[in-house]
Structures are given as structure tokens and as C-alpha cells.
């Protein structure tokens, strides 16, 4: 049995054990901690010299025609996202206290589904695992969301409709690609076989552009690409804390991962086709500029974090639109950085809500005097989010911006480079809304007299783990870059 199969199975088996009566907290923490150790060991042992950059490959045939196998394998990008998933899953489970077992089971299913999507190499299972992870997300928002019954059901339905429609469009695009690249009379869902066929007999550029655009709409809807974004912010603001951490931090990266691991290798020329790139540039500017303005006007911390999460996806799409090696590596680093930082911020936001009962800026203030440790941890997430040097987000954003100018010719700015110039305003807007949030919550004095105390040492552990990750990979981004040597 492959180590990757164990990593995928552990959270799913833990969820099953809890459903059968096992102690929920012990089973969840044990499985997620062991999973993090296994992924760290696999990351250290990973050798980019393996064929096509894939390591730990293993395949269990299921059907001969069409060719379908439960196949696993990891390259540097997969391992980075698996590391992100296990970090956030452990932190999310740690947050669950005095809650029904359904919280643990749902968190484990979301994490297990994400790991399956990132570590399998068969298109059928990549898609199926993502759908598995979506189901508990909808249920948790509808059943245990932070709003009245009517409102949280409306939010859950809206997310279901958007993501369901996006998944359907994605399915059409994937089936189209499989039919085009399978060749002969035998269909295959094996991603490596499809990629080899795409290299040997590439499709005409016009057809590549058509398939890529369908995949962009499908994957993009899952990532809240503008204008298919309106489900995301209310869903994150309403979701229970562990679900918000896992969905915004991890599951949202699936669409970006799919574009980089499936769409771009199969259709390498599509993203450079003028109408495709221009459409993508317009949509990502919507994410950055429109959502940046919306975020500035938010009056609650959960709304600020939810909208900013949608906004920051625009930078990662910019790296994909540029398509250069340095921009794509920057996009992967920013995927990891955003996942860690937003999970940290949503985790702290949930704890603040539990203690104070409100997240409105005009009712908060002066918390730094009562909760200095909490203030420092929040600062890590907030300053990472605005791209402070020394934290991981900075490295990713700089690489994206620099990589998008690699084709610059003196005196001639392309649409891509004009987009970069406009996108830089997003950095300014990020600083405005996040520093405003930090000042409103932690400095001055509360008009309502609310104050909170620092969490106990044991409750700080997951936050310290996430903050330390931002610091280590921010100061040493080569730790992540080395993993991607043969993946891009």
C-alpha cells in the first residue's frame, strides 16, 4: 500500500470510526497529527528526479475499457498542497470544542476529500474526491451556520447552486479533454497518459482555447473567479469556524490546482490565445479591484476576511494568465501562503466571536491590552495577507508580478502588463482594509467595554503552528521552490 493511499485514507477512516462510536476528539487529533507527520516525511523524501516529477506512484486497476484505475502519485505541487491540507486540517480539528461529533466528521471528510483530489492521478478520482469534500461543506453551513435558519439555508443553497453548476461545467470540460486525448477506441482517465498524448499529438490551438475556456469557467467557479464569486463571501462568513478554515484555506485551491495540473499541461498554448487571456485578465481584475473596494467597505471582521479571500484569488489567476515559470511558481507559493494565512485568521476570528459575541468594528477596540498573545498571532495573519516581507505571501506575490513582466519589451506594454499595473492597486487596498481591521480591533478602546483574554497555551498551539509556517516559508521560500523543480 502506497504512503499516499494511507494519507488519503487516514482522515476518512477516522471519520468512520467516530461515526461508529470512537472518541471524536482523540480520533481526529490522532489521525490528523499522524497525517501531518506522514506528509512531512514524504516531502523530505521526495525526489524531483522521478519520471515527470511524480513520486510514490501506485495504481490499482478497476476497469479495462474505459481504462480506470485508483492511481496515486505526487509531484512538488501536490506535496505542497498536501502539506497545506494537513496543516489546516489539524488546526481546524483542534478548534472544535464542545461541539457535536458531526463537526469532527465533516472536517475530516473535507480534509480527506481534498487530499484525495491532490494526490490521485486519475481524472475521475480527482473530480470525485473534490465532490466528496463539498457535500459536508454544504451540510455544515445549512445545519450549523452562524445565522438564523432561513439565512444560513439561503447561503447554503446559493453556494450549492453556484458550485454545483461550476462542477457540471467542469465535468463537461474534463470529458471533452478525455475524449480528445484518449486516442484510438480505448478511453483513459489516467492524467499521465493524457499528458503524454497531448505532448505527442497536440490539438490545434483554436480547439485548445475552446476546451481551456470551458475548464476555466468550471475550475474558476469553484475558486470564486469574478463574476462567479458571489457565493463565496457569505458562505465563509456563515460557515462554522473549522469549515471556513478548510474551505477557504484548502478546498478553494482545487480549482487553481486543476488549472495548473490538468488544463495547462494538456492545453499548453491555450492560455496565450489572445481572447482567452484577455477574458481571464478582465475576470481576475474583477476579483482584485471590485472585491478590494467591497472589502474596504466591510464593517465586520468575518466579512472583511471572506471578501479578502475572494480578492486574493485574483493574484493567483494573474500568475496562471502570465503562464511563465516564475509566475506559476509564485502562484503555487501564494496558494500555500493564502491557505495558511486565511485559516489562521478565520480560526482567530471564530475564537473572537465565541468570546465577544460580535465582530463589528464599531463595538470592538483595545483588545491588545488584554490579549497580547492573541494580538501577535492575529498580526502574523494580517501582515502576511498584505504581503509583508519575511512572510510567505510576499514571496508569492513578488514572483507573480515579476513573472508577468518577463515578456516586456521597452516602450510596449501588453494587456498582461497593464493588468499587473492595475493589480498593484490591490496591494494598496489590502493594506488599507487589513490595517483598519487591526487598528479597530486591537487599539483604542471599545465603546461597549468588551474585552477578551488570551487563549490557554494548549489552545494557542494550532495558531502558533500556522504562524510559524508563514515565518519559516517566508524567510526560506526555497523550501517550497525546490519541491517544484521538475513540476513546472
Coordinates of N, CA and C in Angstrom, one line a residue, residues 101-300:
X101 N -20.3 15.5 17.3 CA -19.4 14.7 16.5 C -19.4 15.1 15.1
X102 N -20.6 15.6 14.6 CA -20.7 15.9 13.2 C -19.6 17.0 12.7
X103 N -19.2 17.8 13.7 CA -18.1 18.8 13.3 C -16.8 18.1 13.0
X104 N -16.5 17.1 13.8 CA -15.2 16.3 13.6 C -15.3 15.5 12.3
X105 N -16.5 14.9 12.1 CA -16.6 14.0 10.9 C -16.6 14.9 9.6
X106 N -17.3 16.0 9.7 CA -17.3 16.9 8.5 C -15.9 17.4 8.2
X107 N -15.2 17.8 9.2 CA -13.8 18.4 9.0 C -12.9 17.3 8.4
X108 N -13.0 16.1 8.9 CA -12.2 15.0 8.4 C -12.6 14.6 6.9
X109 N -13.8 14.7 6.6 CA -14.3 14.3 5.2 C -13.8 15.4 4.3
X110 N -13.9 16.7 4.7 CA -13.4 17.8 3.8 C -11.9 17.6 3.6
X111 N -11.1 17.4 4.7 CA -9.7 17.2 4.5 C -9.3 16.0 3.7
X112 N -10.0 14.9 4.0 CA -9.7 13.6 3.2 C -10.1 13.8 1.8
X113 N -11.2 14.5 1.5 CA -11.5 14.7 0.1 C -10.5 15.5 -0.6
X114 N -10.0 16.6 0.0 CA -9.0 17.4 -0.6 C -7.7 16.7 -0.8
X115 N -7.3 15.9 0.2 CA -6.1 15.1 0.0 C -6.2 14.1 -1.2
X116 N -7.4 13.5 -1.3 CA -7.7 12.6 -2.5 C -7.6 13.3 -3.8
X117 N -8.1 14.6 -3.8 CA -8.1 15.3 -5.1 C -6.7 15.7 -5.5
X118 N -5.8 16.0 -4.4 CA -4.5 16.5 -4.7 C -3.5 15.3 -5.0
X119 N -3.8 14.1 -4.5 CA -2.8 13.1 -4.6 C -3.2 11.9 -5.5
X120 N -4.3 11.9 -6.1 CA -4.6 10.9 -7.1 C -4.3 11.5 -8.5
X121 N -4.0 10.6 -9.4 CA -3.6 11.0 -10.8 C -4.5 10.5 -11.8
X122 N -5.7 10.1 -11.4 CA -6.7 9.7 -12.4 C -7.8 10.8 -12.4
X123 N -8.1 11.3 -13.5 CA -9.1 12.5 -13.6 C -10.4 12.1 -12.9
X124 N -10.9 10.9 -13.1 CA -12.2 10.5 -12.5 C -12.1 10.7 -10.9
X125 N -11.0 10.2 -10.3 CA -10.9 10.3 -8.9 C -10.6 11.7 -8.4
X126 N -9.8 12.4 -9.2 CA -9.6 13.8 -8.8 C -10.9 14.6 -8.7
X127 N -11.8 14.4 -9.7 CA -13.1 15.1 -9.6 C -13.9 14.5 -8.5
X128 N -14.0 13.2 -8.4 CA -14.9 12.5 -7.4 C -14.5 12.9 -5.9
X129 N -13.2 13.0 -5.6 CA -12.8 13.4 -4.3 C -13.2 14.8 -4.0
X130 N -13.1 15.7 -5.0 CA -13.5 17.1 -4.7 C -14.9 17.2 -4.4
X131 N -15.8 16.4 -5.1 CA -17.2 16.4 -4.8 C -17.5 15.9 -3.5
X132 N -16.7 14.8 -3.0 CA -16.9 14.3 -1.7 C -16.7 15.4 -0.6
X133 N -15.7 16.2 -0.9 CA -15.4 17.2 0.1 C -16.4 18.4 0.2
X134 N -17.1 18.6 -1.0 CA -18.1 19.6 -1.0 C -19.3 19.3 -0.2
X135 N -19.8 18.1 -0.1 CA -21.0 17.7 0.5 C -21.1 18.1 2.0
X136 N -20.1 17.7 2.8 CA -20.2 18.2 4.2 C -20.1 19.7 4.4
X137 N -19.5 20.4 3.4 CA -19.4 21.8 3.5 C -20.8 22.4 3.4
X138 N -21.6 22.0 2.5 CA -23.0 22.5 2.4 C -23.8 22.1 3.6
X139 N -23.7 20.9 4.1 CA -24.5 20.4 5.2 C -24.1 21.2 6.5
X140 N -22.8 21.5 6.7 CA -22.4 22.2 7.9 C -22.9 23.7 7.9
X141 N -22.9 24.3 6.7 CA -23.4 25.7 6.6 C -24.9 25.7 6.9
X142 N -25.6 24.7 6.3 CA -27.1 24.7 6.5 C -27.5 24.4 7.9
X143 N -26.8 23.4 8.5 CA -27.2 22.9 9.8 C -26.6 23.7 11.0
X144 N -25.4 24.1 10.9 CA -24.7 24.7 12.0 C -24.1 26.1 11.7
X145 N -24.5 26.7 10.6 CA -24.0 28.0 10.2 C -24.4 29.1 11.3
X146 N -23.6 30.2 11.2 CA -23.8 31.3 12.2 C -24.8 32.3 11.7
X147 N -26.0 32.0 11.7 CA -27.1 32.9 11.3 C -28.4 32.2 11.6
X148 N -29.5 33.0 11.4 CA -30.8 32.3 11.6 C -31.0 31.2 10.6
X149 N -32.0 30.4 10.8 CA -32.2 29.2 10.0 C -32.4 29.6 8.5
X150 N -33.3 30.6 8.3 CA -33.6 31.0 6.9 C -32.4 31.5 6.2
X151 N -31.6 32.3 6.9 CA -30.4 32.9 6.3 C -29.3 31.9 5.9
X152 N -29.0 31.0 6.9 CA -28.0 30.0 6.6 C -28.4 29.0 5.5
X153 N -29.7 28.7 5.5 CA -30.1 27.8 4.4 C -30.0 28.5 3.1
X154 N -30.4 29.8 3.0 CA -30.2 30.5 1.8 C -28.8 30.6 1.3
X155 N -27.9 30.8 2.3 CA -26.4 30.8 1.9 C -26.0 29.5 1.4
X156 N -26.4 28.4 2.1 CA -26.0 27.0 1.7 C -26.6 26.7 0.3
X157 N -27.8 27.1 0.0 CA -28.4 26.8 -1.3 C -27.7 27.6 -2.4
X158 N -27.3 28.9 -2.1 CA -26.6 29.7 -3.1 C -25.3 29.1 -3.4
X159 N -24.5 28.6 -2.4 CA -23.2 28.0 -2.6 C -23.4 26.7 -3.4
X160 N -24.5 26.0 -3.0 CA -24.7 24.7 -3.7 C -25.0 24.9 -5.2
X161 N -25.8 25.9 -5.5 CA -26.2 26.1 -6.9 C -25.0 26.6 -7.7
X162 N -24.2 27.5 -7.1 CA -23.0 28.0 -7.9 C -22.0 26.9 -8.1
X163 N -21.7 26.2 -7.0 CA -20.6 25.2 -7.1 C -21.1 24.0 -7.8
X164 N -22.4 23.6 -7.7 CA -23.0 22.5 -8.5 C -22.9 22.8 -10.0
X165 N -23.3 24.1 -10.4 CA -23.2 24.5 -11.8 C -21.8 24.5 -12.2
X166 N -20.9 25.0 -11.4 CA -19.5 25.0 -11.8 C -18.9 23.6 -12.0
X167 N -19.3 22.7 -11.1 CA -18.8 21.3 -11.2 C -19.4 20.7 -12.5
X168 N -20.6 21.0 -12.8 CA -21.2 20.4 -14.1 C -20.4 20.9 -15.3
X169 N -20.1 22.2 -15.3 CA -19.4 22.8 -16.5 C -18.0 22.1 -16.5
X170 N -17.4 22.0 -15.3 CA -16.1 21.4 -15.2 C -16.1 19.9 -15.8
X171 N -17.2 19.2 -15.4 CA -17.3 17.8 -15.9 C -17.4 17.8 -17.4
X172 N -18.1 18.7 -18.0 CA -18.2 18.8 -19.5 C -16.8 19.0 -20.1
X173 N -16.0 19.9 -19.5 CA -14.7 20.2 -20.0 C -13.7 19.0 -19.8
X174 N -13.8 18.3 -18.7 CA -12.9 17.2 -18.5 C -13.3 16.1 -19.4
X175 N -14.6 15.8 -19.6 CA -15.0 14.7 -20.6 C -14.5 15.1 -22.0
X176 N -14.7 16.4 -22.3 CA -14.2 16.8 -23.7 C -12.7 16.5 -23.8
X177 N -11.9 16.9 -22.8 CA -10.5 16.7 -22.9 C -10.2 15.2 -22.9
X178 N -10.8 14.4 -22.1 CA -10.6 12.9 -22.1 C -10.9 12.4 -23.5
X179 N -12.0 12.8 -24.1 CA -12.3 12.2 -25.4 C -11.3 12.7 -26.5
X180 N -10.8 13.9 -26.4 CA -9.8 14.4 -27.4 C -8.5 13.7 -27.3
X181 N -8.1 13.4 -26.0 CA -6.7 12.9 -25.9 C -6.6 11.4 -25.6
X182 N -7.7 10.7 -25.4 CA -7.6 9.3 -25.2 C -7.0 8.5 -26.4
X183 N -7.4 8.9 -27.6 CA -6.9 8.2 -28.8 C -7.4 6.8 -28.9
X184 N -7.5 6.4 -30.2 CA -8.0 5.1 -30.5 C -9.4 4.8 -30.0
X185 N -9.7 3.5 -29.7 CA -11.0 3.2 -29.3 C -11.1 3.0 -27.7
X186 N -10.0 3.2 -27.0 CA -9.9 3.0 -25.6 C -9.8 4.3 -24.8
X187 N -10.8 4.6 -24.1 CA -10.8 5.8 -23.3 C -10.0 5.6 -22.0
X188 N -9.3 6.6 -21.6 CA -8.5 6.6 -20.4 C -8.7 7.8 -19.6
X189 N -8.7 7.7 -18.2 CA -8.8 8.8 -17.4 C -7.4 9.1 -16.7
X190 N -6.4 8.3 -17.1 CA -5.1 8.5 -16.4 C -4.5 9.8 -16.9
X191 N -4.1 10.7 -15.9 CA -3.7 12.0 -16.3 C -2.3 12.0 -17.0
X192 N -1.4 11.1 -16.6 CA -0.1 11.0 -17.2 C -0.3 10.5 -18.7
X193 N -1.2 9.5 -18.9 CA -1.4 9.1 -20.3 C -2.0 10.2 -21.1
X194 N -2.9 11.0 -20.6 CA -3.5 12.1 -21.3 C -2.4 13.1 -21.6
X195 N -1.5 13.4 -20.6 CA -0.5 14.4 -20.9 C 0.5 13.9 -21.9
X196 N 0.9 12.7 -21.9 CA 1.8 12.1 -22.9 C 1.1 12.3 -24.3
X197 N -0.2 11.9 -24.4 CA -0.8 12.1 -25.7 C -0.9 13.5 -26.2
X198 N -1.1 14.4 -25.2 CA -1.1 15.8 -25.6 C 0.2 16.3 -26.1
X199 N 1.3 15.7 -25.5 CA 2.7 16.1 -26.0 C 2.9 15.6 -27.4
X200 N 2.5 14.3 -27.6 CA 2.8 13.7 -28.9 C 2.0 14.2 -30.0
X201 N 0.7 14.4 -29.8 CA -0.2 15.0 -30.8 C -1.0 16.1 -30.2
X202 N -0.4 17.3 -30.1 CA -1.2 18.4 -29.6 C -2.4 18.8 -30.5
X203 N -3.4 19.3 -29.8 CA -4.6 19.7 -30.5 C -4.3 21.0 -31.3
X204 N -5.1 21.4 -32.3 CA -5.0 22.7 -32.9 C -5.2 23.8 -31.8
X205 N -4.6 24.9 -32.0 CA -4.6 26.0 -31.0 C -6.1 26.4 -30.7
X206 N -6.9 26.5 -31.8 CA -8.2 27.0 -31.6 C -9.0 26.1 -30.8
X207 N -8.9 24.8 -31.0 CA -9.6 23.8 -30.1 C -9.1 23.8 -28.7
X208 N -7.8 24.0 -28.5 CA -7.2 24.1 -27.2 C -7.9 25.2 -26.4
X209 N -8.0 26.3 -27.1 CA -8.6 27.5 -26.5 C -10.0 27.3 -26.1
X210 N -10.8 26.6 -26.9 CA -12.2 26.3 -26.6 C -12.3 25.4 -25.3
X211 N -11.5 24.3 -25.3 CA -11.6 23.4 -24.1 C -11.1 24.1 -22.9
X212 N -10.0 24.8 -23.0 CA -9.4 25.5 -21.9 C -10.4 26.5 -21.3
X213 N -11.2 27.2 -22.1 CA -12.1 28.2 -21.6 C -13.2 27.5 -20.8
X214 N -13.7 26.4 -21.3 CA -14.7 25.6 -20.6 C -14.2 25.2 -19.2
X215 N -12.9 24.7 -19.2 CA -12.3 24.3 -17.9 C -12.1 25.5 -17.0
X216 N -11.7 26.6 -17.6 CA -11.5 27.9 -16.8 C -12.8 28.3 -16.1
X217 N -14.0 28.2 -16.9 CA -15.2 28.5 -16.2 C -15.6 27.5 -15.1
X218 N -15.3 26.2 -15.4 CA -15.6 25.2 -14.3 C -14.7 25.4 -13.1
X219 N -13.4 25.3 -13.3 CA -12.5 25.5 -12.2 C -12.6 26.8 -11.6
X220 N -12.8 27.9 -12.4 CA -12.9 29.2 -11.9 C -14.1 29.4 -11.0
X221 N -15.3 28.8 -11.3 CA -16.4 28.9 -10.4 C -16.2 28.4 -9.0
X222 N -15.4 27.3 -9.0 CA -15.0 26.7 -7.7 C -14.1 27.6 -6.9
X223 N -13.4 28.5 -7.6 CA -12.4 29.4 -6.9 C -12.9 30.8 -6.7
X224 N -14.2 31.0 -7.0 CA -14.9 32.3 -6.9 C -14.2 33.3 -7.9
X225 N -13.9 32.9 -9.1 CA -13.4 33.8 -10.1 C -14.6 34.7 -10.5
X226 N -14.3 36.0 -10.5 CA -15.3 37.0 -10.9 C -15.8 36.7 -12.3
X227 N -17.1 36.8 -12.7 CA -18.2 37.2 -11.9 C -19.0 36.0 -11.2
X228 N -18.3 34.9 -11.0 CA -18.9 33.7 -10.4 C -18.5 33.6 -8.9
X229 N -18.5 34.7 -8.2 CA -17.9 34.8 -6.9 C -18.8 35.0 -5.8
X230 N -20.1 35.4 -6.1 CA -20.9 36.0 -5.1 C -21.4 35.0 -4.0
X231 N -21.1 33.7 -4.2 CA -21.5 32.7 -3.2 C -20.4 32.6 -2.1
X232 N -19.2 33.0 -2.4 CA -18.1 32.7 -1.5 C -18.1 33.5 -0.2
X233 N -18.2 34.8 -0.3 CA -18.1 35.6 0.9 C -19.2 35.3 2.0
X234 N -20.4 35.2 1.6 CA -21.4 34.9 2.6 C -21.3 33.5 3.1
X235 N -20.8 32.5 2.3 CA -20.6 31.2 2.7 C -19.5 31.1 3.8
X236 N -18.4 31.8 3.6 CA -17.3 31.8 4.5 C -17.7 32.5 5.8
X237 N -18.4 33.6 5.7 CA -18.8 34.4 6.9 C -19.8 33.6 7.7
X238 N -20.6 32.7 7.1 CA -21.7 32.0 7.8 C -21.2 30.6 8.3
X239 N -20.2 30.0 7.6 CA -19.8 28.7 7.9 C -19.2 28.6 9.3
X240 N -19.4 27.4 10.0 CA -18.7 27.2 11.3 C -17.2 27.3 11.1
X241 N -16.5 27.7 12.2 CA -15.0 28.0 12.0 C -14.2 27.0 11.4
X242 N -14.3 25.7 11.7 CA -13.4 24.7 11.1 C -13.7 24.6 9.6
X243 N -15.0 24.7 9.2 CA -15.4 24.6 7.8 C -14.9 25.8 7.0
X244 N -15.0 27.0 7.6 CA -14.4 28.2 7.0 C -12.9 28.1 6.8
X245 N -12.2 27.5 7.8 CA -10.8 27.3 7.7 C -10.4 26.4 6.5
X246 N -11.2 25.3 6.5 CA -10.8 24.2 5.5 C -11.3 24.6 4.1
X247 N -12.4 25.2 4.0 CA -12.9 25.5 2.6 C -12.1 26.7 2.0
X248 N -12.0 27.8 2.7 CA -11.3 28.9 2.2 C -9.8 28.7 2.1
X249 N -9.2 27.9 3.1 CA -7.8 27.7 3.1 C -7.3 26.6 2.2
X250 N -8.2 25.5 2.0 CA -7.7 24.3 1.3 C -8.5 24.0 0.1
X251 N -9.8 23.8 0.3 CA -10.7 23.3 -0.8 C -10.8 24.3 -2.0
X252 N -10.7 25.6 -1.7 CA -10.8 26.6 -2.7 C -9.6 26.5 -3.7
X253 N -8.5 25.8 -3.2 CA -7.3 25.8 -4.1 C -7.4 24.7 -5.2
X254 N -8.5 23.9 -5.1 CA -8.7 22.8 -6.0 C -8.8 23.3 -7.4
X255 N -9.6 24.4 -7.6 CA -9.7 24.9 -9.0 C -8.4 25.4 -9.6
X256 N -7.6 26.0 -8.8 CA -6.3 26.5 -9.2 C -5.4 25.4 -9.5
X257 N -5.4 24.4 -8.6 CA -4.6 23.2 -8.8 C -5.0 22.5 -10.1
X258 N -6.3 22.4 -10.4 CA -6.8 21.8 -11.6 C -6.3 22.5 -12.9
X259 N -6.3 23.8 -12.8 CA -5.9 24.6 -14.0 C -4.4 24.3 -14.2
X260 N -3.6 24.3 -13.2 CA -2.1 24.1 -13.3 C -1.8 22.7 -13.6
X261 N -2.4 21.7 -13.0 CA -2.0 20.3 -13.2 C -2.7 19.6 -14.3
X262 N -3.9 20.1 -14.7 CA -4.7 19.4 -15.8 C -4.8 20.3 -17.0
X263 N -5.4 21.4 -16.9 CA -5.7 22.2 -18.1 C -4.4 22.7 -18.8
X264 N -3.5 23.3 -18.1 CA -2.3 23.9 -18.7 C -1.4 22.9 -19.4
X265 N -1.1 21.7 -18.7 CA -0.3 20.7 -19.4 C -1.0 20.1 -20.7
X266 N -2.3 19.9 -20.6 CA -3.0 19.3 -21.7 C -3.2 20.3 -22.9
X267 N -3.3 21.6 -22.5 CA -3.6 22.6 -23.5 C -2.6 23.8 -23.3
X268 N -1.3 23.5 -23.6 CA -0.3 24.5 -23.2 C -0.4 25.8 -23.9
X269 N -0.9 25.8 -25.1 CA -1.0 27.1 -25.9 C -2.2 27.9 -25.6
X270 N -3.2 27.3 -24.9 CA -4.5 28.0 -24.8 C -4.5 29.3 -24.1
X271 N -3.7 29.3 -22.9 CA -3.7 30.5 -22.1 C -3.1 31.7 -22.8
X272 N -2.3 31.5 -23.8 CA -1.7 32.6 -24.6 C -2.5 33.0 -25.8
X273 N -3.6 32.3 -26.0 CA -4.5 32.8 -27.1 C -5.2 34.1 -26.6
X274 N -5.1 35.1 -27.5 CA -5.5 36.5 -27.1 C -6.9 36.6 -26.4
X275 N -7.9 36.0 -27.0 CA -9.2 36.1 -26.4 C -9.4 35.4 -25.1
X276 N -8.7 34.3 -25.0 CA -8.7 33.6 -23.7 C -8.0 34.4 -22.6
X277 N -6.8 34.9 -22.9 CA -6.0 35.6 -21.9 C -6.7 36.9 -21.6
X278 N -7.3 37.6 -22.6 CA -8.0 38.9 -22.3 C -9.2 38.6 -21.4
X279 N -10.0 37.6 -21.6 CA -11.1 37.2 -20.8 C -10.7 37.0 -19.4
X280 N -9.6 36.2 -19.2 CA -9.1 35.9 -17.9 C -8.6 37.1 -17.2
X281 N -7.9 38.0 -17.9 CA -7.4 39.2 -17.3 C -8.6 40.1 -16.8
X282 N -9.6 40.2 -17.6 CA -10.8 41.0 -17.1 C -11.4 40.4 -15.9
X283 N -11.5 39.1 -15.9 CA -12.2 38.5 -14.7 C -11.3 38.6 -13.4
X284 N -10.0 38.4 -13.6 CA -9.2 38.5 -12.4 C -9.1 39.9 -11.8
X285 N -9.2 40.9 -12.8 CA -9.2 42.3 -12.3 C -10.5 42.6 -11.5
X286 N -11.6 41.9 -11.9 CA -12.8 42.0 -11.1 C -12.6 41.5 -9.7
X287 N -11.9 40.3 -9.6 CA -11.5 39.8 -8.3 C -10.8 40.8 -7.4
X288 N -9.7 41.4 -8.0 CA -8.8 42.3 -7.3 C -9.4 43.6 -7.0
X289 N -9.9 44.3 -8.0 CA -10.3 45.7 -7.8 C -11.7 45.8 -7.3
X290 N -12.7 45.1 -7.9 CA -14.1 45.2 -7.4 C -14.2 44.6 -5.9
X291 N -13.6 43.4 -5.7 CA -13.7 42.9 -4.4 C -12.8 43.6 -3.4
X292 N -11.7 44.3 -3.9 CA -10.9 45.1 -3.0 C -11.8 46.3 -2.5
X293 N -12.5 46.9 -3.3 CA -13.4 48.0 -2.9 C -14.5 47.5 -1.9
X294 N -15.1 46.4 -2.3 CA -16.1 45.8 -1.4 C -15.5 45.5 0.0
X295 N -14.3 45.0 0.0 CA -13.7 44.6 1.3 C -13.4 45.9 2.1
X296 N -13.0 46.9 1.5 CA -12.7 48.2 2.2 C -13.9 48.7 3.0
X297 N -15.1 48.5 2.4 CA -16.3 49.0 3.0 C -17.0 48.0 4.0
X298 N -16.3 46.8 4.2 CA -16.9 45.9 5.2 C -16.8 46.5 6.6
X299 N -17.8 46.2 7.4 CA -17.8 46.7 8.8 C -17.7 45.6 9.8
X300 N -17.5 44.4 9.4 CA -17.4 43.2 10.3 C -16.1 42.5 9.9

